[in-house]
PDB file of C-alpha atoms in Angstrom:
ATOM      1  CA  UNK D   1      -0.275  24.557 -65.717  1.00 62.00           C
ATOM      2  CA  UNK D   2       3.196  25.406 -64.604  1.00 62.00           C
ATOM      3  CA  UNK D   3       1.453  27.278 -61.576  1.00 65.00           C
ATOM      4  CA  UNK D   4      -0.821  24.623 -60.785  1.00 70.00           C
ATOM      5  CA  UNK D   5      -0.701  23.481 -56.916  1.00 64.00           C
ATOM      6  CA  UNK D   6      -0.057  20.005 -58.179  1.00 80.00           C
ATOM      7  CA  UNK D   7       2.669  20.819 -60.769  1.00 83.00           C
ATOM      8  CA  UNK D   8       5.596  19.977 -58.618  1.00 83.00           C
ATOM      9  CA  UNK D   9       4.249  16.830 -57.478  1.00 86.00           C
ATOM     10  CA  UNK D  10       3.559  15.562 -61.047  1.00 89.00           C
ATOM     11  CA  UNK D  11       6.787  16.438 -62.274  1.00 89.00           C
ATOM     12  CA  UNK D  12       8.856  14.804 -59.521  1.00 90.00           C
ATOM     13  CA  UNK D  13       6.979  11.683 -60.049  1.00 90.00           C
ATOM     14  CA  UNK D  14       6.985  11.760 -63.920  1.00 93.00           C
ATOM     15  CA  UNK D  15      10.509  12.296 -64.110  1.00 93.00           C
ATOM     16  CA  UNK D  16      11.849   9.994 -61.421  1.00 91.00           C
ATOM     17  CA  UNK D  17       9.715   7.496 -63.249  1.00 93.00           C
ATOM     18  CA  UNK D  18      11.586   7.796 -66.418  1.00 94.00           C
ATOM     19  CA  UNK D  19      14.969   8.044 -64.365  1.00 91.00           C
ATOM     20  CA  UNK D  20      14.094   5.079 -62.843  1.00 91.00           C
ATOM     21  CA  UNK D  21      13.221   3.083 -66.181  1.00 93.00           C
ATOM     22  CA  UNK D  22      16.574   4.408 -67.721  1.00 91.00           C
ATOM     23  CA  UNK D  23      18.357   3.248 -64.773  1.00 89.00           C
ATOM     24  CA  UNK D  24      16.994  -0.154 -65.015  1.00 89.00           C
ATOM     25  CA  UNK D  25      17.229  -0.302 -68.586  1.00 91.00           C
ATOM     26  CA  UNK D  26      21.096   0.423 -68.837  1.00 89.00           C
ATOM     27  CA  UNK D  27      21.653  -2.186 -66.112  1.00 85.00           C
ATOM     28  CA  UNK D  28      21.675  -0.298 -62.672  1.00 82.00           C
ATOM     29  CA  UNK D  29      24.819   1.972 -63.266  1.00 81.00           C
ATOM     30  CA  UNK D  30      25.682   3.913 -60.395  1.00 75.00           C
ATOM     31  CA  UNK D  31      26.279   6.994 -62.360  1.00 77.00           C
ATOM     32  CA  UNK D  32      22.435   6.731 -63.720  1.00 82.00           C
ATOM     33  CA  UNK D  33      20.988   6.736 -60.334  1.00 81.00           C
ATOM     34  CA  UNK D  34      17.634   8.153 -60.703  1.00 87.00           C
ATOM     35  CA  UNK D  35      18.292  10.376 -57.500  1.00 82.00           C
ATOM     36  CA  UNK D  36      20.813  11.978 -59.692  1.00 81.00           C
ATOM     37  CA  UNK D  37      19.476  11.892 -63.137  1.00 88.00           C
ATOM     38  CA  UNK D  38      15.794  13.114 -61.820  1.00 88.00           C
ATOM     39  CA  UNK D  39      17.241  16.132 -59.858  1.00 84.00           C
ATOM     40  CA  UNK D  40      19.313  17.271 -62.681  1.00 87.00           C
ATOM     41  CA  UNK D  41      16.530  17.125 -65.373  1.00 92.00           C
ATOM     42  CA  UNK D  42      13.879  18.870 -62.813  1.00 89.00           C
ATOM     43  CA  UNK D  43      16.465  21.704 -61.890  1.00 88.00           C
ATOM     44  CA  UNK D  44      16.952  22.222 -65.728  1.00 91.00           C
ATOM     45  CA  UNK D  45      13.212  22.292 -66.488  1.00 90.00           C
ATOM     46  CA  UNK D  46      12.628  24.610 -63.657  1.00 88.00           C
ATOM     47  CA  UNK D  47      15.380  26.768 -64.846  1.00 87.00           C
ATOM     48  CA  UNK D  48      14.089  26.579 -68.548  1.00 87.00           C
ATOM     49  CA  UNK D  49      10.373  27.260 -67.481  1.00 86.00           C
ATOM     50  CA  UNK D  50      11.173  29.784 -64.838  1.00 86.00           C
ATOM     51  CA  UNK D  51       9.464  28.085 -62.159  1.00 83.00           C
ATOM     52  CA  UNK D  52      10.594  29.752 -58.798  1.00 83.00           C
ATOM     53  CA  UNK D  53      12.115  26.848 -56.517  1.00 78.00           C
ATOM     54  CA  UNK D  54       9.884  27.671 -53.696  1.00 78.00           C
ATOM     55  CA  UNK D  55       6.648  27.196 -55.855  1.00 81.00           C
ATOM     56  CA  UNK D  56       8.127  23.698 -56.763  1.00 82.00           C
ATOM     57  CA  UNK D  57       8.469  22.897 -53.344  1.00 79.00           C
ATOM     58  CA  UNK D  58       5.556  23.904 -52.030  1.00 81.00           C
ATOM     59  CA  UNK D  59       3.880  20.981 -54.615  1.00 80.00           C
ATOM     60  CA  UNK D  60       6.026  18.522 -53.249  1.00 80.00           C
ATOM     61  CA  UNK D  61       4.792  18.795 -49.315  1.00 78.00           C
ATOM     62  CA  UNK D  62       2.839  15.662 -49.752  1.00 79.00           C
ATOM     63  CA  UNK D  63       6.340  13.725 -50.472  1.00 79.00           C
ATOM     64  CA  UNK D  64       8.266  15.738 -47.897  1.00 73.00           C
ATOM     65  CA  UNK D  65       5.556  14.287 -45.274  1.00 75.00           C
ATOM     66  CA  UNK D  66       6.253  10.793 -46.258  1.00 75.00           C
ATOM     67  CA  UNK D  67       9.987  10.782 -45.530  1.00 71.00           C
ATOM     68  CA  UNK D  68       9.380  10.416 -41.947  1.00 69.00           C
ATOM     69  CA  UNK D  69       7.292   7.191 -42.191  1.00 75.00           C
ATOM     70  CA  UNK D  70       9.669   6.013 -44.994  1.00 72.00           C
ATOM     71  CA  UNK D  71      12.445   6.205 -42.771  1.00 67.00           C
ATOM     72  CA  UNK D  72      10.808   4.264 -39.812  1.00 68.00           C
ATOM     73  CA  UNK D  73       9.362   1.482 -42.142  1.00 69.00           C
ATOM     74  CA  UNK D  74      13.135   0.589 -42.549  1.00 67.00           C
ATOM     75  CA  UNK D  75      12.710  -0.975 -39.274  1.00 67.00           C
ATOM     76  CA  UNK D  76      11.241  -4.378 -41.412  1.00 71.00           C
ATOM     77  CA  UNK D  77      14.581  -5.036 -43.104  1.00 67.00           C
ATOM     78  CA  UNK D  78      16.179  -4.552 -39.717  1.00 65.00           C
ATOM     79  CA  UNK D  79      14.259  -6.968 -38.072  1.00 67.00           C
ATOM     80  CA  UNK D  80      14.489  -9.573 -40.773  1.00 68.00           C
ATOM     81  CA  UNK D  81      18.356  -9.700 -40.446  1.00 67.00           C
ATOM     82  CA  UNK D  82      18.609  -8.958 -36.486  1.00 68.00           C
ATOM     83  CA  UNK D  83      20.576 -12.347 -36.255  1.00 70.00           C
ATOM     84  CA  UNK D  84      23.324 -10.960 -38.128  1.00 66.00           C
ATOM     85  CA  UNK D  85      22.971  -7.253 -36.990  1.00 68.00           C
ATOM     86  CA  UNK D  86      23.666  -8.405 -33.516  1.00 73.00           C
ATOM     87  CA  UNK D  87      26.893 -10.080 -34.190  1.00 75.00           C
ATOM     88  CA  UNK D  88      28.386  -6.921 -35.226  1.00 77.00           C
ATOM     89  CA  UNK D  89      26.639  -4.472 -33.210  1.00 78.00           C
ATOM     90  CA  UNK D  90      29.349  -2.875 -31.348  1.00 84.00           C
ATOM     91  CA  UNK D  91      31.634  -2.485 -34.365  1.00 86.00           C
ATOM     92  CA  UNK D  92      29.098  -1.099 -36.215  1.00 85.00           C
ATOM     93  CA  UNK D  93      28.173   1.479 -33.357  1.00 86.00           C
ATOM     94  CA  UNK D  94      31.929   2.604 -33.152  1.00 90.00           C
ATOM     95  CA  UNK D  95      32.312   2.936 -36.793  1.00 90.00           C
ATOM     96  CA  UNK D  96      28.745   5.247 -36.428  1.00 89.00           C
ATOM     97  CA  UNK D  97      30.477   7.495 -33.862  1.00 91.00           C
ATOM     98  CA  UNK D  98      34.188   7.875 -35.420  1.00 93.00           C
ATOM     99  CA  UNK D  99      32.459   8.152 -38.709  1.00 92.00           C
ATOM    100  CA  UNK D 100      30.124  10.400 -38.299  1.00 91.00           C
ATOM    101  CA  UNK D 101      31.847  12.988 -36.421  1.00 93.00           C
ATOM    102  CA  UNK D 102      34.674  12.959 -38.689  1.00 93.00           C
ATOM    103  CA  UNK D 103      32.481  13.283 -41.932  1.00 91.00           C
ATOM    104  CA  UNK D 104      30.916  16.383 -40.009  1.00 92.00           C
ATOM    105  CA  UNK D 105      33.955  17.731 -39.050  1.00 93.00           C
ATOM    106  CA  UNK D 106      36.039  17.236 -42.209  1.00 92.00           C
ATOM    107  CA  UNK D 107      33.190  18.649 -44.336  1.00 91.00           C
ATOM    108  CA  UNK D 108      32.966  21.771 -41.930  1.00 93.00           C
ATOM    109  CA  UNK D 109      36.915  22.239 -42.236  1.00 93.00           C
ATOM    110  CA  UNK D 110      37.039  22.108 -45.973  1.00 93.00           C
ATOM    111  CA  UNK D 111      33.906  24.541 -46.374  1.00 92.00           C
ATOM    112  CA  UNK D 112      35.631  27.067 -43.774  1.00 92.00           C
ATOM    113  CA  UNK D 113      39.008  26.374 -45.672  1.00 94.00           C
ATOM    114  CA  UNK D 114      37.447  27.591 -48.919  1.00 93.00           C
ATOM    115  CA  UNK D 115      36.023  30.673 -47.392  1.00 91.00           C
ATOM    116  CA  UNK D 116      32.042  29.393 -46.751  1.00 89.00           C
ATOM    117  CA  UNK D 117      29.725  31.734 -44.776  1.00 90.00           C
ATOM    118  CA  UNK D 118      28.737  30.944 -41.259  1.00 90.00           C
ATOM    119  CA  UNK D 119      25.352  30.148 -42.504  1.00 90.00           C
ATOM    120  CA  UNK D 120      26.682  27.984 -45.139  1.00 90.00           C
ATOM    121  CA  UNK D 121      28.524  25.985 -42.524  1.00 92.00           C
ATOM    122  CA  UNK D 122      25.371  25.569 -40.540  1.00 92.00           C
ATOM    123  CA  UNK D 123      23.779  24.198 -43.471  1.00 91.00           C
ATOM    124  CA  UNK D 124      26.248  21.663 -44.002  1.00 91.00           C
ATOM    125  CA  UNK D 125      26.647  20.491 -40.749  1.00 92.00           C
ATOM    126  CA  UNK D 126      24.007  17.782 -40.866  1.00 92.00           C
ATOM    127  CA  UNK D 127      24.983  16.522 -44.407  1.00 90.00           C
ATOM    128  CA  UNK D 128      25.606  13.101 -43.084  1.00 88.00           C
ATOM    129  CA  UNK D 129      22.236  12.705 -41.794  1.00 88.00           C
ATOM    130  CA  UNK D 130      19.482  11.327 -43.683  1.00 83.00           C
ATOM    131  CA  UNK D 131      17.030  13.990 -44.907  1.00 82.00           C
ATOM    132  CA  UNK D 132      13.875  14.040 -42.491  1.00 80.00           C
ATOM    133  CA  UNK D 133      16.485  14.010 -39.795  1.00 85.00           C
ATOM    134  CA  UNK D 134      18.909  16.423 -41.271  1.00 88.00           C
ATOM    135  CA  UNK D 135      16.090  19.038 -41.840  1.00 85.00           C
ATOM    136  CA  UNK D 136      15.439  18.936 -38.155  1.00 86.00           C
ATOM    137  CA  UNK D 137      18.776  19.408 -37.118  1.00 90.00           C
ATOM    138  CA  UNK D 138      19.183  22.249 -39.524  1.00 90.00           C
ATOM    139  CA  UNK D 139      16.114  23.968 -38.057  1.00 89.00           C
ATOM    140  CA  UNK D 140      17.583  23.726 -34.581  1.00 90.00           C
ATOM    141  CA  UNK D 141      20.672  25.317 -36.001  1.00 90.00           C
ATOM    142  CA  UNK D 142      18.823  28.078 -37.302  1.00 89.00           C
ATOM    143  CA  UNK D 143      20.124  27.057 -40.809  1.00 88.00           C
ATOM    144  CA  UNK D 144      18.591  26.915 -44.385  1.00 86.00           C
ATOM    145  CA  UNK D 145      16.702  23.920 -44.603  1.00 86.00           C
ATOM    146  CA  UNK D 146      16.649  24.016 -48.452  1.00 82.00           C
ATOM    147  CA  UNK D 147      20.704  24.013 -48.552  1.00 87.00           C
ATOM    148  CA  UNK D 148      20.809  21.296 -46.318  1.00 90.00           C
ATOM    149  CA  UNK D 149      18.446  19.235 -48.086  1.00 84.00           C
ATOM    150  CA  UNK D 150      20.595  19.745 -51.457  1.00 84.00           C
ATOM    151  CA  UNK D 151      24.106  19.051 -49.308  1.00 88.00           C
ATOM    152  CA  UNK D 152      22.138  15.771 -48.057  1.00 89.00           C
ATOM    153  CA  UNK D 153      21.097  14.655 -51.484  1.00 84.00           C
ATOM    154  CA  UNK D 154      24.459  16.012 -53.133  1.00 86.00           C
ATOM    155  CA  UNK D 155      26.233  13.726 -50.327  1.00 90.00           C
ATOM    156  CA  UNK D 156      24.249  10.977 -51.105  1.00 88.00           C
ATOM    157  CA  UNK D 157      24.580  10.523 -54.874  1.00 86.00           C
ATOM    158  CA  UNK D 158      28.501  11.405 -54.715  1.00 89.00           C
ATOM    159  CA  UNK D 159      28.514   8.476 -52.199  1.00 89.00           C
ATOM    160  CA  UNK D 160      26.558   6.025 -54.240  1.00 88.00           C
ATOM    161  CA  UNK D 161      28.499   7.243 -57.719  1.00 87.00           C
ATOM    162  CA  UNK D 162      32.076   6.796 -56.003  1.00 89.00           C
ATOM    163  CA  UNK D 163      31.375   3.514 -53.960  1.00 89.00           C
ATOM    164  CA  UNK D 164      32.262   1.116 -56.820  1.00 88.00           C
ATOM    165  CA  UNK D 165      35.681   2.707 -57.314  1.00 90.00           C
ATOM    166  CA  UNK D 166      36.086   2.662 -53.272  1.00 90.00           C
ATOM    167  CA  UNK D 167      34.974  -0.937 -53.109  1.00 92.00           C
ATOM    168  CA  UNK D 168      37.337  -2.009 -55.838  1.00 91.00           C
ATOM    169  CA  UNK D 169      40.500  -0.190 -54.193  1.00 92.00           C
ATOM    170  CA  UNK D 170      39.960  -1.066 -51.002  1.00 90.00           C
ATOM    171  CA  UNK D 171      38.728  -4.888 -52.053  1.00 91.00           C
ATOM    172  CA  UNK D 172      36.021  -4.411 -49.880  1.00 89.00           C
ATOM    173  CA  UNK D 173      34.058  -7.414 -51.162  1.00 90.00           C
ATOM    174  CA  UNK D 174      31.748  -8.070 -48.094  1.00 89.00           C
ATOM    175  CA  UNK D 175      28.103  -7.151 -48.649  1.00 89.00           C
ATOM    176  CA  UNK D 176      27.875  -6.156 -44.886  1.00 87.00           C
ATOM    177  CA  UNK D 177      30.485  -3.734 -44.914  1.00 89.00           C
ATOM    178  CA  UNK D 178      29.644  -2.312 -48.056  1.00 92.00           C
ATOM    179  CA  UNK D 179      26.442  -1.703 -46.617  1.00 91.00           C
ATOM    180  CA  UNK D 180      28.098   0.015 -43.466  1.00 90.00           C
ATOM    181  CA  UNK D 181      29.941   2.116 -46.005  1.00 92.00           C
ATOM    182  CA  UNK D 182      27.067   3.228 -48.192  1.00 92.00           C
ATOM    183  CA  UNK D 183      24.740   3.874 -45.030  1.00 90.00           C
ATOM    184  CA  UNK D 184      27.070   5.984 -43.443  1.00 91.00           C
ATOM    185  CA  UNK D 185      28.654   7.844 -46.411  1.00 90.00           C
ATOM    186  CA  UNK D 186      25.403   8.181 -48.582  1.00 89.00           C
ATOM    187  CA  UNK D 187      22.587   7.607 -45.912  1.00 85.00           C
ATOM    188  CA  UNK D 188      19.025   7.314 -48.139  1.00 84.00           C
ATOM    189  CA  UNK D 189      20.560   6.892 -51.474  1.00 86.00           C
ATOM    190  CA  UNK D 190      23.146   4.788 -50.315  1.00 88.00           C
ATOM    191  CA  UNK D 191      20.759   2.573 -48.314  1.00 86.00           C
ATOM    192  CA  UNK D 192      18.473   2.303 -51.476  1.00 85.00           C
ATOM    193  CA  UNK D 193      21.499   0.958 -53.486  1.00 87.00           C
ATOM    194  CA  UNK D 194      22.513  -1.247 -50.752  1.00 88.00           C
ATOM    195  CA  UNK D 195      19.313  -2.997 -51.241  1.00 85.00           C
ATOM    196  CA  UNK D 196      19.975  -3.557 -54.834  1.00 85.00           C
ATOM    197  CA  UNK D 197      23.014  -5.386 -53.975  1.00 87.00           C
ATOM    198  CA  UNK D 198      21.204  -7.681 -51.349  1.00 85.00           C
ATOM    199  CA  UNK D 199      19.240  -8.061 -48.167  1.00 81.00           C
ATOM    200  CA  UNK D 200      22.181  -8.219 -45.817  1.00 82.00           C
ATOM    201  CA  UNK D 201      23.700  -5.044 -47.117  1.00 87.00           C
ATOM    202  CA  UNK D 202      20.407  -3.270 -47.147  1.00 86.00           C
ATOM    203  CA  UNK D 203      20.119  -3.988 -43.663  1.00 83.00           C
ATOM    204  CA  UNK D 204      23.446  -3.107 -42.710  1.00 86.00           C
ATOM    205  CA  UNK D 205      23.124   0.055 -44.508  1.00 88.00           C
ATOM    206  CA  UNK D 206      19.751   0.534 -42.743  1.00 85.00           C
ATOM    207  CA  UNK D 207      21.040   0.104 -39.197  1.00 84.00           C
ATOM    208  CA  UNK D 208      24.366   2.467 -40.158  1.00 88.00           C
ATOM    209  CA  UNK D 209      22.048   5.127 -41.430  1.00 88.00           C
ATOM    210  CA  UNK D 210      19.613   5.030 -38.599  1.00 83.00           C
ATOM    211  CA  UNK D 211      22.290   5.021 -35.790  1.00 85.00           C
ATOM    212  CA  UNK D 212      24.598   7.773 -37.604  1.00 88.00           C
ATOM    213  CA  UNK D 213      21.389   9.903 -37.656  1.00 86.00           C
ATOM    214  CA  UNK D 214      20.578   9.288 -34.004  1.00 85.00           C
ATOM    215  CA  UNK D 215      23.597   9.912 -32.913  1.00 90.00           C
ATOM    216  CA  UNK D 216      24.411  12.865 -34.884  1.00 91.00           C
ATOM    217  CA  UNK D 217      20.921  14.324 -34.407  1.00 90.00           C
ATOM    218  CA  UNK D 218      21.446  14.274 -30.787  1.00 89.00           C
ATOM    219  CA  UNK D 219      24.865  15.856 -30.560  1.00 93.00           C
ATOM    220  CA  UNK D 220      25.256  18.123 -33.304  1.00 92.00           C
ATOM    221  CA  UNK D 221      22.663  20.739 -32.135  1.00 91.00           C
ATOM    222  CA  UNK D 222      25.041  21.221 -29.021  1.00 91.00           C
ATOM    223  CA  UNK D 223      28.285  20.580 -30.464  1.00 91.00           C
ATOM    224  CA  UNK D 224      28.002  22.993 -33.638  1.00 91.00           C
ATOM    225  CA  UNK D 225      27.400  26.122 -31.522  1.00 90.00           C
ATOM    226  CA  UNK D 226      30.585  25.682 -30.016  1.00 89.00           C
ATOM    227  CA  UNK D 227      32.424  26.086 -33.223  1.00 85.00           C
ATOM    228  CA  UNK D 228      30.273  28.160 -35.373  1.00 80.00           C
ATOM    229  CA  UNK D 229      28.920  31.100 -33.846  1.00 68.00           C
TER     230      UNK D 229
END
């Protein structure tokens, strides 16, 4: 059973559903986000059973193919909240440009400071972009897409976990601004969390995530080779 082609897919769906049930039963606590808990459980199970990650990944190709259409489908909440989005289009755009570049530069600077290799730096560069776009950028940079995917997911989970603390410390109560913060710093995972907070937060998170992904996807392939050779 462990070596069947659909093993990875069935494992992902089963563990995620259990993690989602736990998340809902516990009042949707951020530290129990199903992406975080299911990833941890799956990693432990693969280690215990001795299943190679490559084999597990092969079984999840269907889910990987669905990442793109899922991202495009986020246009629906954008359309529903278009009137509100248009009023803050310029501030959100400027926030995306400045925040996206700063998030990328700070991550690379910290990784370089602790002695990360050039290959690791290349993989970390797209970590502020949502997964399907980040994988494309990683491929264009010649980075390991699996490492990039891990960095993107880890960034999203940490962003969601820390968001309640950040909102409390900064007294950030406007759901639109909360959505912008989550969409920019936690991309797909943060956007999913934003929709749980409300339609307005979800729409602004979607807009921010898509703008950040598009902007960095167009610029990083040209900027990163200038600093990482």
